[in-house]
Coordinates of C-alpha atoms in Angstrom, one line a residue:
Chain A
X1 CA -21.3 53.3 -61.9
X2 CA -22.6 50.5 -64.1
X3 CA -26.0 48.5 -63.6
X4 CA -27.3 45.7 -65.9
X5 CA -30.9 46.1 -67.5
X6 CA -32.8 43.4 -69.0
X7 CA -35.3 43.9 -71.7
X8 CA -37.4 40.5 -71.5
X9 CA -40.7 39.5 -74.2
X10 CA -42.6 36.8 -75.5
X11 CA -42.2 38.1 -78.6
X12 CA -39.2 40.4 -80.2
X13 CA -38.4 42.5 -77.1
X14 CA -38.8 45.6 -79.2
X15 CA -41.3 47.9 -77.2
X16 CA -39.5 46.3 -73.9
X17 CA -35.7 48.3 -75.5
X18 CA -38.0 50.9 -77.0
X19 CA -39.0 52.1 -73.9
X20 CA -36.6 50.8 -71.5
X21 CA -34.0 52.7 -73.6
X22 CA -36.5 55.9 -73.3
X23 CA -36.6 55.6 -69.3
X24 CA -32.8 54.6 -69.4
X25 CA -31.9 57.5 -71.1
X26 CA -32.7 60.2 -68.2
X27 CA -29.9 58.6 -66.3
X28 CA -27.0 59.8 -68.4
X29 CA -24.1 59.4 -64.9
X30 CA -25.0 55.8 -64.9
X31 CA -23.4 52.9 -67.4
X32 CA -26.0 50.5 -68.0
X33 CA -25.0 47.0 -69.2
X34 CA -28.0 46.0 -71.8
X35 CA -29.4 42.7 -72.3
X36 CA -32.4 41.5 -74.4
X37 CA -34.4 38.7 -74.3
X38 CA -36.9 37.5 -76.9
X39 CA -39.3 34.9 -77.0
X40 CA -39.3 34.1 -73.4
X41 CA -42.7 32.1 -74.0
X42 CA -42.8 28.9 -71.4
X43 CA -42.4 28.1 -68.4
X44 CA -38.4 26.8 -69.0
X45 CA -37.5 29.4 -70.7
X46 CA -38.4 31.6 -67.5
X47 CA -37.4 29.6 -65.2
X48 CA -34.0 29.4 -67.3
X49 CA -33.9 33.6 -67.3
X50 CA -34.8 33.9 -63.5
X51 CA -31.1 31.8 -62.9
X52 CA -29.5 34.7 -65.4
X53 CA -30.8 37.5 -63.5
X54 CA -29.8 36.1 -60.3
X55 CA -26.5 35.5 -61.3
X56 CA -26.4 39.1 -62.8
X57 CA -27.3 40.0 -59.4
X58 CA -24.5 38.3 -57.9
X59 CA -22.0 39.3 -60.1
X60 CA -23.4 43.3 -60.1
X61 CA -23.8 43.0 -56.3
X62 CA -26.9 45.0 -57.2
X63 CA -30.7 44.3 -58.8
X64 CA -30.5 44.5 -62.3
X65 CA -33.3 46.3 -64.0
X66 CA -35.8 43.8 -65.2
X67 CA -38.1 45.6 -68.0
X68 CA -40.7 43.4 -69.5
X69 CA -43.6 43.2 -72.2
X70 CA -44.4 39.7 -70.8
X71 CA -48.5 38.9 -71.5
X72 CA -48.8 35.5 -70.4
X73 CA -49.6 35.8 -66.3
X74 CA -48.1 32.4 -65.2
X75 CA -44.9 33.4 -66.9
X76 CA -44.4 36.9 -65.6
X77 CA -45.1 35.6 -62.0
X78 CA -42.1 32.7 -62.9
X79 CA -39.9 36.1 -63.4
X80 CA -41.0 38.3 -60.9
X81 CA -38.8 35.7 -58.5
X82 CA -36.0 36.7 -59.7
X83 CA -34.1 39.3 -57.7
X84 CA -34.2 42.2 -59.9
X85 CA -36.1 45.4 -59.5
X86 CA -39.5 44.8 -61.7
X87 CA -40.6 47.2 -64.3
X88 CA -43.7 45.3 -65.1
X89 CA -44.8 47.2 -68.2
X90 CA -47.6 45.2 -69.4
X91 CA -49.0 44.1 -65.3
X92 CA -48.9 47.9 -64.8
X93 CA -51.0 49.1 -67.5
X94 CA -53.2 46.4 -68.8
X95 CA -55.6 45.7 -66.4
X96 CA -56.8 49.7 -66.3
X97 CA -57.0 49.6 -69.8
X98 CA -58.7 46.4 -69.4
X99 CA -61.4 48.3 -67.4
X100 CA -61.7 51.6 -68.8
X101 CA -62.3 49.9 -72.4
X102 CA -64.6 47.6 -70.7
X103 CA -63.2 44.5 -72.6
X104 CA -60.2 41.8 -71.8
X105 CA -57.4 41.9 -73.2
X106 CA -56.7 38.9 -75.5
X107 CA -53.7 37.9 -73.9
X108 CA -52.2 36.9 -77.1
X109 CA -48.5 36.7 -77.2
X110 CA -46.0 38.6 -79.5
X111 CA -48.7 41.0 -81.4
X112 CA -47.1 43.9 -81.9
X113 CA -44.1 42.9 -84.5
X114 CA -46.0 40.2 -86.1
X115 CA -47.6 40.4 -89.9
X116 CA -50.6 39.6 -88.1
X117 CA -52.2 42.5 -89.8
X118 CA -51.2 41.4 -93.2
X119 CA -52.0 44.3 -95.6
X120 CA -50.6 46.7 -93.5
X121 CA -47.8 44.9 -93.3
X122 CA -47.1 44.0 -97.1
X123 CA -47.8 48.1 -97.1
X124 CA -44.6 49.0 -95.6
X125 CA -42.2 45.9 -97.6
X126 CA -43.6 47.6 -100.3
X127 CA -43.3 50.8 -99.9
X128 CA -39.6 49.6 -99.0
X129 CA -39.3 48.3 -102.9
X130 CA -40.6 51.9 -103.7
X131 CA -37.7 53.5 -101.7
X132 CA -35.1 51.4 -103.3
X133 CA -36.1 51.3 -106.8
X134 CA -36.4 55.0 -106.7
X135 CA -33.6 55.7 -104.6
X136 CA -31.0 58.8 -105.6
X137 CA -33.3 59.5 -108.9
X138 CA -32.8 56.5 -110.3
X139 CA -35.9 56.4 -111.5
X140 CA -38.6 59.3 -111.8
X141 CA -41.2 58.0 -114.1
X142 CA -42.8 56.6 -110.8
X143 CA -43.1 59.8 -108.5
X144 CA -47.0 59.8 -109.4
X145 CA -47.2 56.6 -107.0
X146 CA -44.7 58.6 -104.5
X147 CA -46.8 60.1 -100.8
X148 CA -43.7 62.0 -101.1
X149 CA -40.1 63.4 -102.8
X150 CA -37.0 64.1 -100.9
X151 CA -34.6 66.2 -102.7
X152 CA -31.4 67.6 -101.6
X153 CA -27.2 67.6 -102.1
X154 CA -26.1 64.6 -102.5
X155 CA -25.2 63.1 -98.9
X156 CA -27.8 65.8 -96.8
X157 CA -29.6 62.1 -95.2
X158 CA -32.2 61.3 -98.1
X159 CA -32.0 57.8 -98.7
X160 CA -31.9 56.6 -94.5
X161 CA -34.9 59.0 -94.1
X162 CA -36.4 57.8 -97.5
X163 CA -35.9 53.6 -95.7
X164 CA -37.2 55.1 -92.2
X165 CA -40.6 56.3 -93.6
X166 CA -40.9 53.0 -95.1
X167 CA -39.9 50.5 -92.9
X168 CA -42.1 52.3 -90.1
X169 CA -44.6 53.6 -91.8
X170 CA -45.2 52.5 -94.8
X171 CA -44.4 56.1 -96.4
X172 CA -43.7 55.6 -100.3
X173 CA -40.4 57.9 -100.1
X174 CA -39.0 58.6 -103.2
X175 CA -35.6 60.8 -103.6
X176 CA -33.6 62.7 -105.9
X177 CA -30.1 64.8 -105.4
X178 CA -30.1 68.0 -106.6
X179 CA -26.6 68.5 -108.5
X180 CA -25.6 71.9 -109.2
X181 CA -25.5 70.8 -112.8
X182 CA -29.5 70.9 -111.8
X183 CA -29.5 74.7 -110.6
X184 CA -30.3 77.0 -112.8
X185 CA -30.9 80.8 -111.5
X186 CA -31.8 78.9 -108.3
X187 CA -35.1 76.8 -110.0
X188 CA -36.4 73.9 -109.4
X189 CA -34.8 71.0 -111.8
X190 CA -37.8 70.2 -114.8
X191 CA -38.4 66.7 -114.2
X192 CA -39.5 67.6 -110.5
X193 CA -41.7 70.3 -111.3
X194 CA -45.2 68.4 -112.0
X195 CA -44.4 67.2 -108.5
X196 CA -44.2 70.6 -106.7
X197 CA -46.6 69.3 -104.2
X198 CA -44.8 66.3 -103.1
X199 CA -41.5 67.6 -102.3
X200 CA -39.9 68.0 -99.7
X201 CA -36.1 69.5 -99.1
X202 CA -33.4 68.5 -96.9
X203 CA -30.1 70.9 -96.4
X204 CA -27.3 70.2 -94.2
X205 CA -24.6 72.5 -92.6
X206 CA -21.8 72.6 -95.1
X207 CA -19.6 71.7 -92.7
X208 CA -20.8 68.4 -91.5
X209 CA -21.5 67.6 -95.0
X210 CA -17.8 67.7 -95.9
X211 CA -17.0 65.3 -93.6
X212 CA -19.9 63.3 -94.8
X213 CA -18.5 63.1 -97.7
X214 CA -15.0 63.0 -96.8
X215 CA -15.5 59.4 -96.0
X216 CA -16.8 58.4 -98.8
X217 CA -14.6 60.1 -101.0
X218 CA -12.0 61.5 -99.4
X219 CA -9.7 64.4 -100.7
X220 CA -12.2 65.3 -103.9
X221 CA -13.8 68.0 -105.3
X222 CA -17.2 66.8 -104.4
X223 CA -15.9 66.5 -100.3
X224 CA -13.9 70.1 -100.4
X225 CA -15.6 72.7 -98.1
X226 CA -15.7 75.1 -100.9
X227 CA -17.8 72.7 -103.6
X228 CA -20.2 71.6 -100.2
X229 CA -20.7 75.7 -99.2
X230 CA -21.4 76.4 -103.0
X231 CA -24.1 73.6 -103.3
X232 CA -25.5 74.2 -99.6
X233 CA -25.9 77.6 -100.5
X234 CA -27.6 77.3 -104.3
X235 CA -29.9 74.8 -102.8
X236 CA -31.1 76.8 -99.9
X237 CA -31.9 79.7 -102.1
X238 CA -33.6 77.5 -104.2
X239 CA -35.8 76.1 -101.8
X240 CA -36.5 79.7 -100.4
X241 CA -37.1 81.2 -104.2
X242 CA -39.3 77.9 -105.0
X243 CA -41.3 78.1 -101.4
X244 CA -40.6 74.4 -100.6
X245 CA -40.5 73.2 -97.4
X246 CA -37.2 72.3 -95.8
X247 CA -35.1 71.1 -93.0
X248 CA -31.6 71.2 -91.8
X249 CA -30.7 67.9 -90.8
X250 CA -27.2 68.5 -89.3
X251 CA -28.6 67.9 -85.4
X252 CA -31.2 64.9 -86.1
X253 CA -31.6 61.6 -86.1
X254 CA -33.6 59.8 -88.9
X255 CA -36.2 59.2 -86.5
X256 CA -36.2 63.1 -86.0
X257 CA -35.8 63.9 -89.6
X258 CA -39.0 61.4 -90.6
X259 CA -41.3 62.9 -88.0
X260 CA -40.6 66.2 -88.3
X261 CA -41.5 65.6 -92.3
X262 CA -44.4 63.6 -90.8
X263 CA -45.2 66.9 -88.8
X264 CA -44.4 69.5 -91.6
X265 CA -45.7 67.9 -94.4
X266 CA -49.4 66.1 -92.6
X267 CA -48.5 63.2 -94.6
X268 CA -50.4 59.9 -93.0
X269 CA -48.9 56.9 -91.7
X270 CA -50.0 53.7 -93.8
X271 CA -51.0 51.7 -91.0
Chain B
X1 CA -66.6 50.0 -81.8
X2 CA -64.3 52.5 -81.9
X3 CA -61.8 54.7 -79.4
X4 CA -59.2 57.1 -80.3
X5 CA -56.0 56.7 -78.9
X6 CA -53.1 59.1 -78.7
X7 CA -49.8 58.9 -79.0
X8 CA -48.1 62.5 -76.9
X9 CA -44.1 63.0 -76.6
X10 CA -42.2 65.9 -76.7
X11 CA -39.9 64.5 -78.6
X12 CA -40.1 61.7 -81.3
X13 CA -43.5 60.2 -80.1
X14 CA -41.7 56.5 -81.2
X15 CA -41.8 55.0 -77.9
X16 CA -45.0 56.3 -76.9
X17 CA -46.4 54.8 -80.0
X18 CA -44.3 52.2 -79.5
X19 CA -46.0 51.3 -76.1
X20 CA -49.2 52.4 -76.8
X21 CA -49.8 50.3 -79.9
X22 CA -48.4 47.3 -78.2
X23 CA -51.3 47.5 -75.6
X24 CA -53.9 48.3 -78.0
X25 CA -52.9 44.9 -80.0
X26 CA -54.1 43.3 -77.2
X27 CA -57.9 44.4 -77.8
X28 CA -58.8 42.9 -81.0
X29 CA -62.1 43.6 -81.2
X30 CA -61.9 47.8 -80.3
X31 CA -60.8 49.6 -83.5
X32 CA -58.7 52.2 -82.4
X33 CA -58.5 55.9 -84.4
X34 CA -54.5 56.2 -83.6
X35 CA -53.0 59.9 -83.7
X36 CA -49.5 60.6 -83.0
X37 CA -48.8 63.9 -81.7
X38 CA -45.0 64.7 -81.0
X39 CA -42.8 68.0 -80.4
X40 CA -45.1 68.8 -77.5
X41 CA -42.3 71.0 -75.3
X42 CA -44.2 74.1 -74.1
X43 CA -47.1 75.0 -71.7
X44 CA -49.1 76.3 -75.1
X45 CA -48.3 73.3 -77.6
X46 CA -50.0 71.3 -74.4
X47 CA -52.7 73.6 -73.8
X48 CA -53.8 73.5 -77.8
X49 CA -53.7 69.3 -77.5
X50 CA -55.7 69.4 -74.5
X51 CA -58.6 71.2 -76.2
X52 CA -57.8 68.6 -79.3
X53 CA -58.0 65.8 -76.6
X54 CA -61.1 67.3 -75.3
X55 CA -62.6 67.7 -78.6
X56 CA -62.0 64.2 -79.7
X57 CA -63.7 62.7 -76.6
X58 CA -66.8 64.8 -77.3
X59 CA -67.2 63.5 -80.7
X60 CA -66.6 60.2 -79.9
X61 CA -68.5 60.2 -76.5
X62 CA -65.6 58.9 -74.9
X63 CA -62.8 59.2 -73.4
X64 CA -59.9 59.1 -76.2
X65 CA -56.9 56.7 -74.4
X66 CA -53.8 59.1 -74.3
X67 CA -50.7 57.2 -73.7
X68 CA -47.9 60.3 -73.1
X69 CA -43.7 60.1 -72.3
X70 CA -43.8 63.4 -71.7
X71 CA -40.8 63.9 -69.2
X72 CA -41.3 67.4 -68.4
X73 CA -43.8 67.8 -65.1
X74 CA -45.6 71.0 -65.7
X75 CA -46.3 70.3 -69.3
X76 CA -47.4 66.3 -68.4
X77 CA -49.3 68.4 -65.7
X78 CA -51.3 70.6 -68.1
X79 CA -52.1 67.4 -70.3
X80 CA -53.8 66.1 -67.3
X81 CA -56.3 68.2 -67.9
X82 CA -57.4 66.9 -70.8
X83 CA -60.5 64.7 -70.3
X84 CA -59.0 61.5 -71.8
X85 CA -57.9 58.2 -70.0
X86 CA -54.2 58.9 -69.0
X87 CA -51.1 55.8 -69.8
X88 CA -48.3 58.3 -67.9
X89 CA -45.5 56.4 -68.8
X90 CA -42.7 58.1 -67.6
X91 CA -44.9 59.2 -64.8
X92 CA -45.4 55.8 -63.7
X93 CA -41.6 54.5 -64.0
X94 CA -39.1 57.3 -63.7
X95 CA -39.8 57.9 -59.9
X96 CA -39.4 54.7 -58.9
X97 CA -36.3 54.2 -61.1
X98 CA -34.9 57.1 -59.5
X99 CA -35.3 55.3 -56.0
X100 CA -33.8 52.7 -57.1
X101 CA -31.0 53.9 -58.5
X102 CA -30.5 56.8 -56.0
X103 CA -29.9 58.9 -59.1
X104 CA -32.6 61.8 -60.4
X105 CA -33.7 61.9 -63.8
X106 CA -32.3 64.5 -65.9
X107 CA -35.8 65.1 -67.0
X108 CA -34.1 66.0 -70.5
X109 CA -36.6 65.9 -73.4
X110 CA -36.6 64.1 -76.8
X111 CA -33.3 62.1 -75.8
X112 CA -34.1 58.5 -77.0
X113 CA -34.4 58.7 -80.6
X114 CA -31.5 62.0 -80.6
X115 CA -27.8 61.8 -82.0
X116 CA -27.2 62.4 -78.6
X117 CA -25.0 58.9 -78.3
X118 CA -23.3 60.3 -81.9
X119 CA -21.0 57.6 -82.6
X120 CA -23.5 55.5 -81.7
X121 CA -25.9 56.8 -84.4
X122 CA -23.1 57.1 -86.8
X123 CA -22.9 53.5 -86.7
X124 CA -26.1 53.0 -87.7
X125 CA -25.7 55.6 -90.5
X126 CA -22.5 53.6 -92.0
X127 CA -24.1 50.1 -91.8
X128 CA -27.7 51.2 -93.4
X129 CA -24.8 52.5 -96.3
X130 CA -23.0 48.8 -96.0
X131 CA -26.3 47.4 -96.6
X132 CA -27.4 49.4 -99.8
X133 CA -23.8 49.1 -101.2
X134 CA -23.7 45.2 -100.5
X135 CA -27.2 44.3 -101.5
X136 CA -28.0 41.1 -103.7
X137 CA -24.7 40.3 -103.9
X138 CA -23.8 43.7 -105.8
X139 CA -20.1 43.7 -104.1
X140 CA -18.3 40.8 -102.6
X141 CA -15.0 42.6 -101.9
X142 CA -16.5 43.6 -98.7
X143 CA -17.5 41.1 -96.8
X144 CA -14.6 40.6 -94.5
X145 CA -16.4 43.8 -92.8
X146 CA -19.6 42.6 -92.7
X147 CA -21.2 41.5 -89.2
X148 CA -23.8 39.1 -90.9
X149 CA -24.2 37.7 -94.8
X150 CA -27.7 36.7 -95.3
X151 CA -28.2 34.3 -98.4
X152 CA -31.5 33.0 -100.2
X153 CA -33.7 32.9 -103.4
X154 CA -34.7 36.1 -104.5
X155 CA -37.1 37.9 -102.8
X156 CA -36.8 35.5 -99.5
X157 CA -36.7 38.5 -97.5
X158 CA -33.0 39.4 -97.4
X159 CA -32.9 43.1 -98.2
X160 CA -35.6 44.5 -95.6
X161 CA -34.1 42.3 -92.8
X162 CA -30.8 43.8 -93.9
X163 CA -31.8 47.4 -94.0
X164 CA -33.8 46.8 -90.7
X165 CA -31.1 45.2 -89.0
X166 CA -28.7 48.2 -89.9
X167 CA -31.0 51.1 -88.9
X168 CA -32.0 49.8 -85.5
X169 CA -29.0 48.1 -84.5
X170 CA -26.0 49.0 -86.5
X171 CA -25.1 45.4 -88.0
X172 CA -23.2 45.6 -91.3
X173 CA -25.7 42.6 -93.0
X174 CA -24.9 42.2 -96.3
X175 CA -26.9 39.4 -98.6
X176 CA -26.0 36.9 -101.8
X177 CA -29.2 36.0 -103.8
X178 CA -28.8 32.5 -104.6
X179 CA -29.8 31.3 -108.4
X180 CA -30.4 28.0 -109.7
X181 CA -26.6 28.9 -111.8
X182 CA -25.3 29.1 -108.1
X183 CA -25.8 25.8 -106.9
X184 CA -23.9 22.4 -107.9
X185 CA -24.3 19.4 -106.2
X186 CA -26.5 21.4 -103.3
X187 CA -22.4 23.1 -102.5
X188 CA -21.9 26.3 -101.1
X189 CA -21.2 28.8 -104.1
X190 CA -17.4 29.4 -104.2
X191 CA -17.8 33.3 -103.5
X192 CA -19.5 32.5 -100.4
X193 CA -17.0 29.9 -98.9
X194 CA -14.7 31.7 -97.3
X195 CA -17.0 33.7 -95.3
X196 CA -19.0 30.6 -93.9
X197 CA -18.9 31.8 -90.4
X198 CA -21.1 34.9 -91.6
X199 CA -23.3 33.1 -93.3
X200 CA -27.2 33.0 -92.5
X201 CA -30.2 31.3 -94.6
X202 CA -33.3 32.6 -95.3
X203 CA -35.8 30.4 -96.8
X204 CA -39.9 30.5 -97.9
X205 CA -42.4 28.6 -98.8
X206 CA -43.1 28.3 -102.1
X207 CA -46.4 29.2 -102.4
X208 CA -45.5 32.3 -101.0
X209 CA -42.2 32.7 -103.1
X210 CA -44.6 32.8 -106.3
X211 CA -47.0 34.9 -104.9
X212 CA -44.7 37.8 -104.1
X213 CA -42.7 37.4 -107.4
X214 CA -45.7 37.4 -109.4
X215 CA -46.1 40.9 -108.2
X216 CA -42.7 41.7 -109.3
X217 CA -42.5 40.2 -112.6
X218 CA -46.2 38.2 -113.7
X219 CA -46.8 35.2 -115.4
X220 CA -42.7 35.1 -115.7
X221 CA -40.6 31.6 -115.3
X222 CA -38.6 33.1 -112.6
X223 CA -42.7 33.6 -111.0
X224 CA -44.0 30.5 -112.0
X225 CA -44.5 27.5 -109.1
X226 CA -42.7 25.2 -110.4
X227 CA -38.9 27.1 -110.6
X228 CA -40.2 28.1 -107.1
X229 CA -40.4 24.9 -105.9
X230 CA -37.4 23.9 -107.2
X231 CA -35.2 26.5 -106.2
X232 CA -36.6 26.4 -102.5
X233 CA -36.0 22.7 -102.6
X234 CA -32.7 23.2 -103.6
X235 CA -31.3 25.9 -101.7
X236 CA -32.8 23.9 -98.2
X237 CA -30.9 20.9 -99.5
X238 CA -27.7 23.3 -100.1
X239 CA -28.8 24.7 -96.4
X240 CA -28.4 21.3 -94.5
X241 CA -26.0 20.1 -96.7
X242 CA -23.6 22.6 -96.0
X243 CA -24.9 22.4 -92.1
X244 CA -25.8 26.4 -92.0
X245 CA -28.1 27.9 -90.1
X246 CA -31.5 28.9 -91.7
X247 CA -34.8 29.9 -91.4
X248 CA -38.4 30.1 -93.0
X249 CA -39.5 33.6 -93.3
X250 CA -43.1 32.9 -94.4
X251 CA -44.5 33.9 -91.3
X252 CA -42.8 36.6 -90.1
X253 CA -42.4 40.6 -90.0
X254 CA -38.7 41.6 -90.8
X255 CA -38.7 42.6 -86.9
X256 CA -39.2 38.4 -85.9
X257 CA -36.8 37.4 -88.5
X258 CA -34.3 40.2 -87.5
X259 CA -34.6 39.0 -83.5
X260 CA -34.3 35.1 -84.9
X261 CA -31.4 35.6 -86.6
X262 CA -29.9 37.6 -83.5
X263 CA -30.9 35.1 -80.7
X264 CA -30.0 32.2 -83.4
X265 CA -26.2 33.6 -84.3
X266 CA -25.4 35.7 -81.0
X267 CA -24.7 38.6 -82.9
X268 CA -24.4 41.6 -81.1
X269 CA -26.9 44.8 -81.1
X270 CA -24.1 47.5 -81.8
X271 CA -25.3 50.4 -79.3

């Protein structure tokens, strides 16, 4: 069974997929054929869209989802003629807000991914700089400026999670792989140690790590299931003998990894 | 004035905050307290944030907003209780989705930001690695691969969009800094030639330009307005020269110039 979904905005169309993929998701039987559709911001454009939707409709011989985060009133009644079946995420929950906070909503178009809160924006490009120049212990003369240290075997999902934190929230992430030229009787490498507080470990089924790194260098030491057991093992121990937080990664998502951090660790996001 | 709003999932919490902060950009003048509470999957996790919930609106004498895509009913249920002004989002859709798609929800928790859809997720993984490994023009060999080459004067913006196109949408974006030594007669450097179908323009004012480098490296030449100027002047020349597509970054987040350079080349979302 397939059905067509449309993810229409004014702006980038990224909290229409956000949560159109969220209510998407619960219907795992069904194929759904995605569409996105930014800056939908005249009266053309919508008029333009409604034809697209129709013709979807036509072709499907069924309504296509229509989800929108359209503000503008005149252009979300220019869509609502097409024949799809309305999820009208900004008509539905708006105008309560509207009343319960006893104020109107600006109607102001594209908000939510603009820089129109500037510092808080230049926050997260920056702390993106921090996560690159500091990326794989590069660099460790700047951890004092790190909210936090990822450490781990090289390949265990520092440096997406490290980018994630940033590019969401602003998180100066800073990481370093632990090498087992670093273990010693399970302690925690010197140059990390007057940064106890800020780190925070990642481990990884040794398993799924070989394969990790069997793509990237395939049939080496480093990728043989023996060398990733021997450093998954040391590392754990270390974590558990130096009390450091830690997570298993093998089953998450970065998005799962950075909250769970987020979670475990109280850090704040820099919004 | 101020209200706290909250941000409830049981898994991630991204969509709900997602949602919820898109709304609350729309009321300029409230500030909002935001706290994002995820992982809430059993009757006591719900019970504790409904006291939290309680507690919040009794400081602030009033309500806190609680925007929730909780999917399971007895736990949304039990966060009812909590005296705070409910945004049910899944509450509000899902049934009627299930209507109209004659299809019940699986009411599974935490599935849109999981590596439930792995290979899916594994793109993602590989191109935020493309990205890193063909930043600033660090590799050429590779970009017969690539989905998207994104070229401009340092620090135009080219990295963050990169890594921000990879992690949401799995496009292999690589990007070619563009110096003063690259550019002859406003002509396409010769690296970059073959690989003109890929090629995308970022460009900046140059007030701007100095601004940000002066940060990076102050009171340099390579900060200074006037080798801004000039290479801005230059590279747009090169730009319509060459008749390639381009765009001015100065006023946008890396989400608006991520969605610009999709709707402008036609690029396909890899999901």
């Amino acid at each position: 069974m397939k059905r067509t979904a449309f993810f229409i905005s004014d702006g980038t169309g990224i909290t229409a997929e956000a949560l159109g993929n969220s209510l998407l998701a619960q219907f795992e039987k069904i194929h759904f054929e995605r569409i996105t559709v930014p800056y939908i911001d005249d009266l053309e454009k919508a008029a333009n869209l409604v034809k697209r939707i129709n013709k979807s409709a036509e072709l499907d011989g069924e309504k296509p989802l229509v989800f929108d985060t359209i503000v503008d009133n005149t252009i979300r009644a220019e869509i609502t003629k097409a024949n799809g079946f309305m999820i009208d995420i900004f008509g539905t929950f708006l105008q309560p807000l509207e009343q319960e906070l006893a104020a109107s909503s600006s109607y102001s178009v594209g908000r939510s991914h603009s820089i129109s809160n500037e510092s808080n924006y230049e926050r997260r490009i920056h702390a993106v700089n921090f996560a690159l120049d500091n990326d794989d212990g590069a660099r460790t003369r700047y951890y004092d400026e790190a909210d936090i240290i990822l450490i781990g075997a090289s390949r265990s999902g520092k440096t997406p999670t490290c980018l994630y934190l940033a590019l969401h929230y602003g998180i100066k992430a800073a990481n370093y792989p632990i090498t087992e030229d670093d273990i010693h009787d399970q302690r925690l490498p010197k140059v990390l140690r007057p940064h106890r507080e800020k780190l925070f470990g990642l481990t990884i089924d040794p398993d799924r790590l070989a394969t990790i790194r069997n793509e990237r260098r395939p049939n080496s030491r480093y990728s043989s299931a023996k060398q990733c057991q021997f450093e998954v093992e040391e590392i754990e121990l270390m974590y558990r003998r130096e009390r450091l937080p830690y997570l298993n990664t093998t089953a998450y998502s970065v998005e799962e990894i950075s909250t769970r951090i987020m979670v475990n660790t109280g850090i704040e996001r820099n919004r």
